Amino acid sequence: MHLDFPLWFELTSYAVLVLILAADLTLAYLRPHVPSAKESGLWVGFYVGLALLFALALWAVGGPEHAGQFIAGWLTEYSLSVDNLFVFVLIMARFAVPPKYQQEALMVGIIVALVFRGVFIVLGASLIANFSWIFYLFGAFLLYTAIRQATESEQKEAEQEESKDSALVAWLRHHLRIGGVYDGNRLHTVVADRRVFTPMVLVFISLGTTDLLFALDSIPAIFGITTSPFLVFSANVFALMGLRQLFFLLGHLLEKLEYLKYGIAVILAFIGVKLVLHAMHENEVPFINGGHGIHWAPEISTWTSLGVIIVTMAAATVASLARLRARERG
């Protein structure tokens, strides 16, 4: 098995990430509450700081190219995860989750999502290693996703995602004994002398499966930045780690950041083009240029990708905030 970094570094990184996730889940379980904006902001800053420290460690062990790939991938996954929050808000409202238990629900949903994403990453890495033409498919899919992202409203997209998991929820309600009342953060409770599941089970599954659907966009996107499974998984973990705090920090503002979706669409389109150009450069498809690489197709560097991602998200955020202030003044 090929390792992108020394074995000790990868194993240590995985162990630290697991410990951080376990500590985060424990805190959410032991201290169910609605965090203030200040508390949420501090936690978001903490996780951003951890990601930057990890990038420095990558720089020291693997050099600036790997560090740049991680930062670009992390920012891409982070921006896409922020877009996910809009649907998470709707799921919390749909199941009427008590505010003080939303932290734990989000944390468990995120861990379920990480497990699913891990499977996707292994499959994606295997496809890339064996079929170079897969970059054509990834690129085309991202271009389609970018167009859909720019042309559909968040509400319509959220309704589509909700309809996709409604069949699963209906199946679970039919086959499991699920009550209609929460009992703290428990998964089981007793109603009329019968032991039943609480709606929290449906919340956990809905959050995890919804993020799995979003992973169909994000995993091909990050493979357009780096083909290292270690960097892809690490970027996903760091992007998702501060997501529950970001939920409480930005939840009420998400629907007002109206230009965010256009920024994400630009990033997806850019990475889609990058993937297609890479596929052309490394081409092995017989009916394209006789199975030979198309050498005029440029390879877009990691640092160019990083610059495009930062500038695009900054512009989308600033434009959204300016629009929000203009509306408040008007």
mmCIF file of C-alpha atoms in Angstrom:
data_model
loop_
_atom_site.group_PDB
_atom_site.id
_atom_site.type_symbol
_atom_site.label_atom_id
_atom_site.label_comp_id
_atom_site.label_asym_id
_atom_site.label_seq_id
_atom_site.Cartn_x
_atom_site.Cartn_y
_atom_site.Cartn_z
ATOM 1 C CA MET A 1 0.000 0.000 0.000
ATOM 2 C CA HIS A 2 1.384 3.388 -1.019
ATOM 3 C CA LEU A 3 1.603 5.986 1.752
ATOM 4 C CA ASP A 4 1.688 9.688 0.953
ATOM 5 C CA PHE A 5 3.453 10.456 4.244
ATOM 6 C CA PRO A 6 5.504 8.485 6.794
ATOM 7 C CA LEU A 7 3.417 5.799 8.489
ATOM 8 C CA TRP A 8 4.009 7.275 11.951
ATOM 9 C CA PHE A 9 2.690 10.647 10.806
ATOM 10 C CA GLU A 10 -0.495 9.260 9.256
ATOM 11 C CA LEU A 11 -1.234 6.992 12.251
ATOM 12 C CA THR A 12 -0.562 9.813 14.728
ATOM 13 C CA SER A 13 -2.792 12.179 12.742
ATOM 14 C CA TYR A 14 -5.650 9.683 12.647
ATOM 15 C CA ALA A 15 -5.310 9.015 16.385
ATOM 16 C CA VAL A 16 -5.372 12.740 17.239
ATOM 17 C CA LEU A 17 -8.391 13.343 15.001
ATOM 18 C CA VAL A 18 -10.293 10.460 16.611
ATOM 19 C CA LEU A 19 -9.481 11.784 20.104
ATOM 20 C CA ILE A 20 -10.661 15.288 19.183
ATOM 21 C CA LEU A 21 -13.911 13.953 17.735
ATOM 22 C CA ALA A 22 -14.466 11.737 20.801
ATOM 23 C CA ALA A 23 -13.861 14.699 23.134
ATOM 24 C CA ASP A 24 -16.211 16.893 21.110
ATOM 25 C CA LEU A 25 -18.968 14.264 21.205
ATOM 26 C CA THR A 26 -18.482 13.757 24.961
ATOM 27 C CA LEU A 27 -18.776 17.496 25.626
ATOM 28 C CA ALA A 28 -21.920 17.730 23.514
ATOM 29 C CA TYR A 29 -23.443 14.798 25.459
ATOM 30 C CA LEU A 30 -22.438 15.938 28.953
ATOM 31 C CA ARG A 31 -23.292 19.630 28.455
ATOM 32 C CA PRO A 32 -26.476 19.859 26.370
ATOM 33 C CA HIS A 33 -27.135 23.571 25.895
ATOM 34 C CA VAL A 34 -27.574 26.282 23.297
ATOM 35 C CA PRO A 35 -24.129 27.885 22.879
ATOM 36 C CA SER A 36 -23.891 31.653 22.747
ATOM 37 C CA ALA A 37 -22.532 33.455 19.695
ATOM 38 C CA LYS A 38 -19.299 34.121 21.612
ATOM 39 C CA GLU A 39 -18.858 30.474 22.608
ATOM 40 C CA SER A 40 -19.623 29.276 19.081
ATOM 41 C CA GLY A 41 -17.203 31.805 17.601
ATOM 42 C CA LEU A 42 -14.401 30.710 19.949
ATOM 43 C CA TRP A 43 -14.925 27.057 19.040
ATOM 44 C CA VAL A 44 -14.983 27.814 15.320
ATOM 45 C CA GLY A 45 -11.754 29.782 15.739
ATOM 46 C CA PHE A 46 -10.249 26.877 17.700
ATOM 47 C CA TYR A 47 -10.971 24.370 14.922
ATOM 48 C CA VAL A 48 -9.738 26.741 12.220
ATOM 49 C CA GLY A 49 -6.538 27.145 14.246
ATOM 50 C CA LEU A 50 -6.169 23.354 14.486
ATOM 51 C CA ALA A 51 -6.519 23.043 10.710
ATOM 52 C CA LEU A 52 -3.815 25.665 10.163
ATOM 53 C CA LEU A 53 -1.505 23.923 12.666
ATOM 54 C CA PHE A 54 -2.070 20.671 10.795
ATOM 55 C CA ALA A 55 -1.153 22.446 7.556
ATOM 56 C CA LEU A 56 2.106 23.577 9.173
ATOM 57 C CA ALA A 57 2.824 19.986 10.234
ATOM 58 C CA LEU A 58 2.178 18.852 6.657
ATOM 59 C CA TRP A 59 4.559 21.543 5.421
ATOM 60 C CA ALA A 60 7.267 20.286 7.784
ATOM 61 C CA VAL A 61 6.788 16.614 6.892
ATOM 62 C CA GLY A 62 5.698 16.684 3.247
ATOM 63 C CA GLY A 63 6.609 20.133 1.934
ATOM 64 C CA PRO A 64 4.630 23.199 0.777
ATOM 65 C CA GLU A 65 2.816 21.430 -2.070
ATOM 66 C CA HIS A 66 1.071 18.977 0.260
ATOM 67 C CA ALA A 67 0.302 21.756 2.742
ATOM 68 C CA GLY A 68 -1.213 23.841 -0.060
ATOM 69 C CA GLN A 69 -3.291 20.899 -1.273
ATOM 70 C CA PHE A 70 -4.667 20.368 2.229
ATOM 71 C CA ILE A 71 -5.587 24.042 2.716
ATOM 72 C CA ALA A 72 -7.254 24.245 -0.706
ATOM 73 C CA GLY A 73 -9.143 21.013 -0.061
ATOM 74 C CA TRP A 74 -10.124 22.046 3.465
ATOM 75 C CA LEU A 75 -11.432 25.430 2.288
ATOM 76 C CA THR A 76 -13.397 23.760 -0.501
ATOM 77 C CA GLU A 77 -14.966 21.244 1.869
ATOM 78 C CA TYR A 78 -15.587 23.983 4.446
ATOM 79 C CA SER A 79 -17.407 26.189 1.956
ATOM 80 C CA LEU A 80 -19.517 23.256 0.780
ATOM 81 C CA SER A 81 -20.239 22.301 4.409
ATOM 82 C CA VAL A 82 -21.503 25.815 5.125
ATOM 83 C CA ASP A 83 -23.972 25.298 2.297
ATOM 84 C CA ASN A 84 -25.098 22.073 4.017
ATOM 85 C CA LEU A 85 -26.058 23.998 7.131
ATOM 86 C CA PHE A 86 -29.123 25.448 5.428
ATOM 87 C CA VAL A 87 -30.561 21.933 5.083
ATOM 88 C CA PHE A 88 -29.506 21.054 8.654
ATOM 89 C CA VAL A 89 -31.566 24.018 9.902
ATOM 90 C CA LEU A 90 -34.608 22.651 8.067
ATOM 91 C CA ILE A 91 -34.079 19.145 9.475
ATOM 92 C CA MET A 92 -33.927 20.493 13.044
ATOM 93 C CA ALA A 93 -37.153 22.428 12.448
ATOM 94 C CA ARG A 94 -38.833 19.508 10.687
ATOM 95 C CA PHE A 95 -38.293 17.155 13.653
ATOM 96 C CA ALA A 96 -38.779 19.927 16.246
ATOM 97 C CA VAL A 97 -35.496 19.084 18.003
ATOM 98 C CA PRO A 98 -35.258 20.868 21.395
ATOM 99 C CA PRO A 99 -32.551 23.565 21.017
ATOM 100 C CA LYS A 100 -30.452 22.301 23.950
ATOM 101 C CA TYR A 101 -30.052 18.871 22.294
ATOM 102 C CA GLN A 102 -29.246 20.093 18.799
ATOM 103 C CA GLN A 103 -25.486 20.051 19.491
ATOM 104 C CA GLU A 104 -25.462 16.320 20.185
ATOM 105 C CA ALA A 105 -27.704 15.598 17.210
ATOM 106 C CA LEU A 106 -25.358 17.517 14.922
ATOM 107 C CA MET A 107 -22.263 15.818 16.340
ATOM 108 C CA VAL A 108 -23.623 12.297 15.875
ATOM 109 C CA GLY A 109 -24.847 13.195 12.386
ATOM 110 C CA ILE A 110 -21.385 14.503 11.524
ATOM 111 C CA ILE A 111 -19.684 11.310 12.747
ATOM 112 C CA VAL A 112 -22.097 9.188 10.690
ATOM 113 C CA ALA A 113 -21.307 11.412 7.709
ATOM 114 C CA LEU A 114 -17.553 10.948 8.241
ATOM 115 C CA VAL A 115 -17.962 7.169 8.176
ATOM 116 C CA PHE A 116 -19.905 7.385 4.910
ATOM 117 C CA ARG A 117 -17.397 9.838 3.435
ATOM 118 C CA GLY A 118 -14.538 7.516 4.407
ATOM 119 C CA VAL A 119 -16.125 4.790 2.273
ATOM 120 C CA PHE A 120 -16.588 7.245 -0.614
ATOM 121 C CA ILE A 121 -12.959 8.354 -0.359
ATOM 122 C CA VAL A 122 -11.648 4.766 -0.497
ATOM 123 C CA LEU A 123 -13.834 4.040 -3.528
ATOM 124 C CA GLY A 124 -12.844 7.310 -5.227
ATOM 125 C CA ALA A 125 -9.130 6.705 -4.655
ATOM 126 C CA SER A 126 -9.450 3.186 -6.066
ATOM 127 C CA LEU A 127 -11.248 4.446 -9.186
ATOM 128 C CA ILE A 128 -8.647 7.158 -9.763
ATOM 129 C CA ALA A 129 -5.772 4.702 -9.338
ATOM 130 C CA ASN A 130 -7.223 2.267 -11.868
ATOM 131 C CA PHE A 131 -9.194 4.426 -14.306
ATOM 132 C CA SER A 132 -7.666 7.787 -15.203
ATOM 133 C CA TRP A 133 -10.687 8.594 -17.396
ATOM 134 C CA ILE A 134 -12.779 8.951 -14.227
ATOM 135 C CA PHE A 135 -11.580 12.571 -14.092
ATOM 136 C CA TYR A 136 -13.702 13.283 -17.180
ATOM 137 C CA LEU A 137 -16.782 12.027 -15.315
ATOM 138 C CA PHE A 138 -15.897 13.877 -12.096
ATOM 139 C CA GLY A 139 -15.320 17.096 -14.047
ATOM 140 C CA ALA A 140 -18.565 16.829 -16.003
ATOM 141 C CA PHE A 141 -20.501 16.058 -12.826
ATOM 142 C CA LEU A 142 -19.066 19.092 -11.033
ATOM 143 C CA LEU A 143 -19.903 21.370 -13.960
ATOM 144 C CA TYR A 144 -23.482 20.070 -13.895
ATOM 145 C CA THR A 145 -23.612 20.573 -10.119
ATOM 146 C CA ALA A 146 -22.277 24.118 -10.456
ATOM 147 C CA ILE A 147 -25.029 25.008 -12.939
ATOM 148 C CA ARG A 148 -27.663 23.494 -10.667
ATOM 149 C CA GLN A 149 -26.224 25.310 -7.656
ATOM 150 C CA ALA A 150 -26.361 28.678 -9.424
ATOM 151 C CA THR A 151 -29.824 28.286 -10.924
ATOM 152 C CA GLU A 152 -31.810 26.599 -8.129
ATOM 153 C CA SER A 153 -32.887 28.353 -4.948
ATOM 154 C CA GLU A 154 -31.706 27.028 -1.581
ATOM 155 C CA GLN A 155 -35.317 26.354 -0.633
ATOM 156 C CA LYS A 156 -35.950 24.234 -3.726
ATOM 157 C CA GLU A 157 -32.684 22.363 -3.259
ATOM 158 C CA ALA A 158 -33.507 21.749 0.412
ATOM 159 C CA GLU A 159 -36.960 20.451 -0.522
ATOM 160 C CA GLN A 160 -35.379 18.052 -3.020
ATOM 161 C CA GLU A 161 -32.929 16.763 -0.417
ATOM 162 C CA GLU A 162 -35.790 16.381 2.077
ATOM 163 C CA SER A 163 -37.874 14.398 -0.415
ATOM 164 C CA LYS A 164 -34.952 12.046 -1.003
ATOM 165 C CA ASP A 165 -34.793 11.026 2.665
ATOM 166 C CA SER A 166 -38.570 11.084 3.272
ATOM 167 C CA ALA A 167 -38.896 7.542 1.894
ATOM 168 C CA LEU A 168 -36.216 6.350 4.325
ATOM 169 C CA VAL A 169 -37.899 8.127 7.229
ATOM 170 C CA ALA A 170 -41.269 6.608 6.255
ATOM 171 C CA TRP A 171 -39.671 3.145 6.086
ATOM 172 C CA LEU A 172 -38.094 3.592 9.532
ATOM 173 C CA ARG A 173 -41.367 4.779 11.038
ATOM 174 C CA HIS A 174 -43.097 1.718 9.591
ATOM 175 C CA HIS A 175 -40.516 -0.850 10.726
ATOM 176 C CA LEU A 176 -39.364 0.671 14.026
ATOM 177 C CA ARG A 177 -41.408 1.565 17.056
ATOM 178 C CA ILE A 178 -40.818 5.328 17.131
ATOM 179 C CA GLY A 179 -42.604 7.580 19.583
ATOM 180 C CA GLY A 180 -43.476 11.211 19.048
ATOM 181 C CA VAL A 181 -41.900 12.687 22.179
ATOM 182 C CA TYR A 182 -38.251 13.457 22.993
ATOM 183 C CA ASP A 183 -36.831 12.188 26.267
ATOM 184 C CA GLY A 184 -33.763 14.384 26.690
ATOM 185 C CA ASN A 185 -31.035 13.110 24.427
ATOM 186 C CA ARG A 186 -31.989 9.460 24.790
ATOM 187 C CA LEU A 187 -32.623 7.152 21.870
ATOM 188 C CA HIS A 188 -35.140 5.001 23.813
ATOM 189 C CA THR A 189 -37.972 5.877 26.136
ATOM 190 C CA VAL A 190 -41.071 4.259 27.616
ATOM 191 C CA VAL A 191 -44.533 5.291 26.411
ATOM 192 C CA ALA A 192 -47.632 3.564 27.838
ATOM 193 C CA ASP A 193 -45.435 0.790 29.282
ATOM 194 C CA ARG A 194 -43.905 0.160 25.871
ATOM 195 C CA ARG A 195 -40.238 0.741 25.055
ATOM 196 C CA VAL A 196 -39.942 2.862 21.899
ATOM 197 C CA PHE A 197 -37.331 4.824 19.990
ATOM 198 C CA THR A 198 -37.425 8.597 20.334
ATOM 199 C CA PRO A 199 -37.503 10.892 17.258
ATOM 200 C CA MET A 200 -33.800 11.547 17.912
ATOM 201 C CA VAL A 201 -33.068 8.344 15.960
ATOM 202 C CA LEU A 202 -34.681 9.855 12.865
ATOM 203 C CA VAL A 203 -32.744 13.099 13.378
ATOM 204 C CA PHE A 204 -29.404 11.265 13.538
ATOM 205 C CA ILE A 205 -30.135 9.253 10.398
ATOM 206 C CA SER A 206 -31.524 12.239 8.473
ATOM 207 C CA LEU A 207 -28.457 14.382 9.235
ATOM 208 C CA GLY A 208 -26.037 11.606 8.306
ATOM 209 C CA THR A 209 -27.764 10.566 5.079
ATOM 210 C CA THR A 210 -28.319 14.179 3.989
ATOM 211 C CA ASP A 211 -24.600 14.874 4.358
ATOM 212 C CA LEU A 212 -23.919 11.684 2.423
ATOM 213 C CA LEU A 213 -25.898 13.167 -0.494
ATOM 214 C CA PHE A 214 -23.831 16.345 -0.261
ATOM 215 C CA ALA A 215 -20.680 14.205 -0.316
ATOM 216 C CA LEU A 216 -21.564 13.222 -3.880
ATOM 217 C CA ASP A 217 -20.561 16.788 -4.788
ATOM 218 C CA SER A 218 -17.748 17.425 -2.340
ATOM 219 C CA ILE A 219 -15.697 14.227 -2.725
ATOM 220 C CA PRO A 220 -15.171 14.629 -6.503
ATOM 221 C CA ALA A 221 -14.404 18.318 -5.867
ATOM 222 C CA ILE A 222 -11.591 17.652 -3.429
ATOM 223 C CA PHE A 223 -10.158 14.881 -5.615
ATOM 224 C CA GLY A 224 -9.770 17.654 -8.172
ATOM 225 C CA ILE A 225 -7.326 19.295 -5.758
ATOM 226 C CA THR A 226 -5.449 16.287 -4.374
ATOM 227 C CA THR A 227 -5.531 12.555 -5.075
ATOM 228 C CA SER A 228 -4.046 11.693 -1.671
ATOM 229 C CA PRO A 229 -6.681 9.756 0.349
ATOM 230 C CA PHE A 230 -4.968 10.887 3.568
ATOM 231 C CA LEU A 231 -5.257 14.566 2.643
ATOM 232 C CA VAL A 232 -8.814 14.127 1.324
ATOM 233 C CA PHE A 233 -10.002 12.479 4.554
ATOM 234 C CA SER A 234 -8.113 14.924 6.780
ATOM 235 C CA ALA A 235 -9.606 17.903 4.942
ATOM 236 C CA ASN A 236 -13.089 16.424 5.372
ATOM 237 C CA VAL A 237 -12.573 15.850 9.097
ATOM 238 C CA PHE A 238 -11.307 19.389 9.711
ATOM 239 C CA ALA A 239 -14.103 20.870 7.594
ATOM 240 C CA LEU A 240 -16.781 18.996 9.549
ATOM 241 C CA MET A 241 -15.295 19.325 13.040
ATOM 242 C CA GLY A 242 -16.439 22.888 13.661
ATOM 243 C CA LEU A 243 -19.690 22.480 11.766
ATOM 244 C CA ARG A 244 -22.009 22.219 14.772
ATOM 245 C CA GLN A 245 -20.596 25.412 16.298
ATOM 246 C CA LEU A 246 -20.895 27.125 12.925
ATOM 247 C CA PHE A 247 -24.532 25.989 12.874
ATOM 248 C CA PHE A 248 -25.282 28.039 15.991
ATOM 249 C CA LEU A 249 -23.087 30.942 14.887
ATOM 250 C CA LEU A 250 -24.483 31.346 11.368
ATOM 251 C CA GLY A 251 -27.789 29.457 11.449
ATOM 252 C CA HIS A 252 -29.949 32.579 11.523
ATOM 253 C CA LEU A 253 -27.815 34.293 8.865
ATOM 254 C CA LEU A 254 -27.590 31.490 6.311
ATOM 255 C CA GLU A 255 -30.695 32.413 4.379
ATOM 256 C CA LYS A 256 -29.460 36.023 4.237
ATOM 257 C CA LEU A 257 -26.087 35.118 2.686
ATOM 258 C CA GLU A 258 -27.741 35.059 -0.721
ATOM 259 C CA TYR A 259 -24.553 35.193 -2.803
ATOM 260 C CA LEU A 260 -22.924 32.255 -1.023
ATOM 261 C CA LYS A 261 -24.415 29.714 -3.405
ATOM 262 C CA TYR A 262 -22.973 31.579 -6.399
ATOM 263 C CA GLY A 263 -19.516 31.517 -4.841
ATOM 264 C CA ILE A 264 -19.823 27.771 -4.297
ATOM 265 C CA ALA A 265 -21.040 27.347 -7.880
ATOM 266 C CA VAL A 266 -17.958 29.210 -9.188
ATOM 267 C CA ILE A 267 -15.646 26.991 -7.112
ATOM 268 C CA LEU A 268 -17.330 23.799 -8.317
ATOM 269 C CA ALA A 269 -17.185 24.976 -11.929
ATOM 270 C CA PHE A 270 -13.510 25.915 -11.584
ATOM 271 C CA ILE A 271 -12.587 22.522 -10.119
ATOM 272 C CA GLY A 272 -14.711 20.802 -12.783
ATOM 273 C CA VAL A 273 -12.759 22.572 -15.527
ATOM 274 C CA LYS A 274 -9.512 21.730 -13.748
ATOM 275 C CA LEU A 275 -10.449 18.039 -13.642
ATOM 276 C CA VAL A 276 -11.346 17.953 -17.339
ATOM 277 C CA LEU A 277 -8.073 19.693 -18.265
ATOM 278 C CA HIS A 278 -6.137 17.224 -16.110
ATOM 279 C CA ALA A 279 -7.950 14.314 -17.760
ATOM 280 C CA MET A 280 -7.078 15.737 -21.197
ATOM 281 C CA HIS A 281 -3.426 16.195 -20.206
ATOM 282 C CA GLU A 282 -3.175 12.588 -18.953
ATOM 283 C CA ASN A 283 -5.606 11.221 -21.538
ATOM 284 C CA GLU A 284 -5.703 7.452 -22.120
ATOM 285 C CA VAL A 285 -9.164 7.238 -23.703
ATOM 286 C CA PRO A 286 -8.679 5.618 -27.156
ATOM 287 C CA PHE A 287 -11.232 7.721 -29.063
ATOM 288 C CA ILE A 288 -9.796 11.024 -27.761
ATOM 289 C CA ASN A 289 -6.572 12.098 -29.502
ATOM 290 C CA GLY A 290 -5.768 8.472 -30.256
ATOM 291 C CA GLY A 291 -5.379 7.649 -26.577
ATOM 292 C CA HIS A 292 -2.509 10.111 -26.141
ATOM 293 C CA GLY A 293 -2.255 13.022 -23.751
ATOM 294 C CA ILE A 294 -3.301 16.443 -25.031
ATOM 295 C CA HIS A 295 -0.237 18.452 -24.124
ATOM 296 C CA TRP A 296 -1.682 21.899 -24.791
ATOM 297 C CA ALA A 297 -4.199 21.316 -21.973
ATOM 298 C CA PRO A 298 -2.753 23.270 -19.023
ATOM 299 C CA GLU A 299 -2.312 21.817 -15.540
ATOM 300 C CA ILE A 300 -3.703 24.259 -12.967
ATOM 301 C CA SER A 301 -1.416 24.472 -9.940
ATOM 302 C CA THR A 302 -2.448 23.942 -6.320
ATOM 303 C CA TRP A 303 -1.637 27.555 -5.438
ATOM 304 C CA THR A 304 -3.772 28.872 -8.294
ATOM 305 C CA SER A 305 -6.640 26.723 -7.036
ATOM 306 C CA LEU A 306 -6.129 28.012 -3.492
ATOM 307 C CA GLY A 307 -6.176 31.613 -4.702
ATOM 308 C CA VAL A 308 -9.377 31.122 -6.708
ATOM 309 C CA ILE A 309 -11.124 29.456 -3.757
ATOM 310 C CA ILE A 310 -10.138 32.175 -1.248
ATOM 311 C CA VAL A 311 -10.972 35.093 -3.539
ATOM 312 C CA THR A 312 -14.303 33.577 -4.617
ATOM 313 C CA MET A 313 -15.553 32.828 -1.100
ATOM 314 C CA ALA A 314 -14.347 36.188 0.202
ATOM 315 C CA ALA A 315 -16.126 38.016 -2.622
ATOM 316 C CA ALA A 316 -19.357 36.040 -2.100
ATOM 317 C CA THR A 317 -19.314 36.677 1.658
ATOM 318 C CA VAL A 318 -18.515 40.396 1.378
ATOM 319 C CA ALA A 319 -21.167 40.881 -1.314
ATOM 320 C CA SER A 320 -23.760 39.050 0.806
ATOM 321 C CA LEU A 321 -22.982 41.111 3.917
ATOM 322 C CA ALA A 322 -23.060 44.340 1.897
ATOM 323 C CA ARG A 323 -26.437 43.339 0.464
ATOM 324 C CA LEU A 324 -27.698 42.548 3.972
ATOM 325 C CA ARG A 325 -26.589 45.937 5.352
ATOM 326 C CA ALA A 326 -28.129 47.748 2.381
ATOM 327 C CA ARG A 327 -31.464 46.031 3.042
ATOM 328 C CA GLU A 328 -31.320 46.875 6.755
ATOM 329 C CA ARG A 329 -30.637 50.552 5.973
ATOM 330 C CA GLY A 330 -33.302 50.667 3.283
#
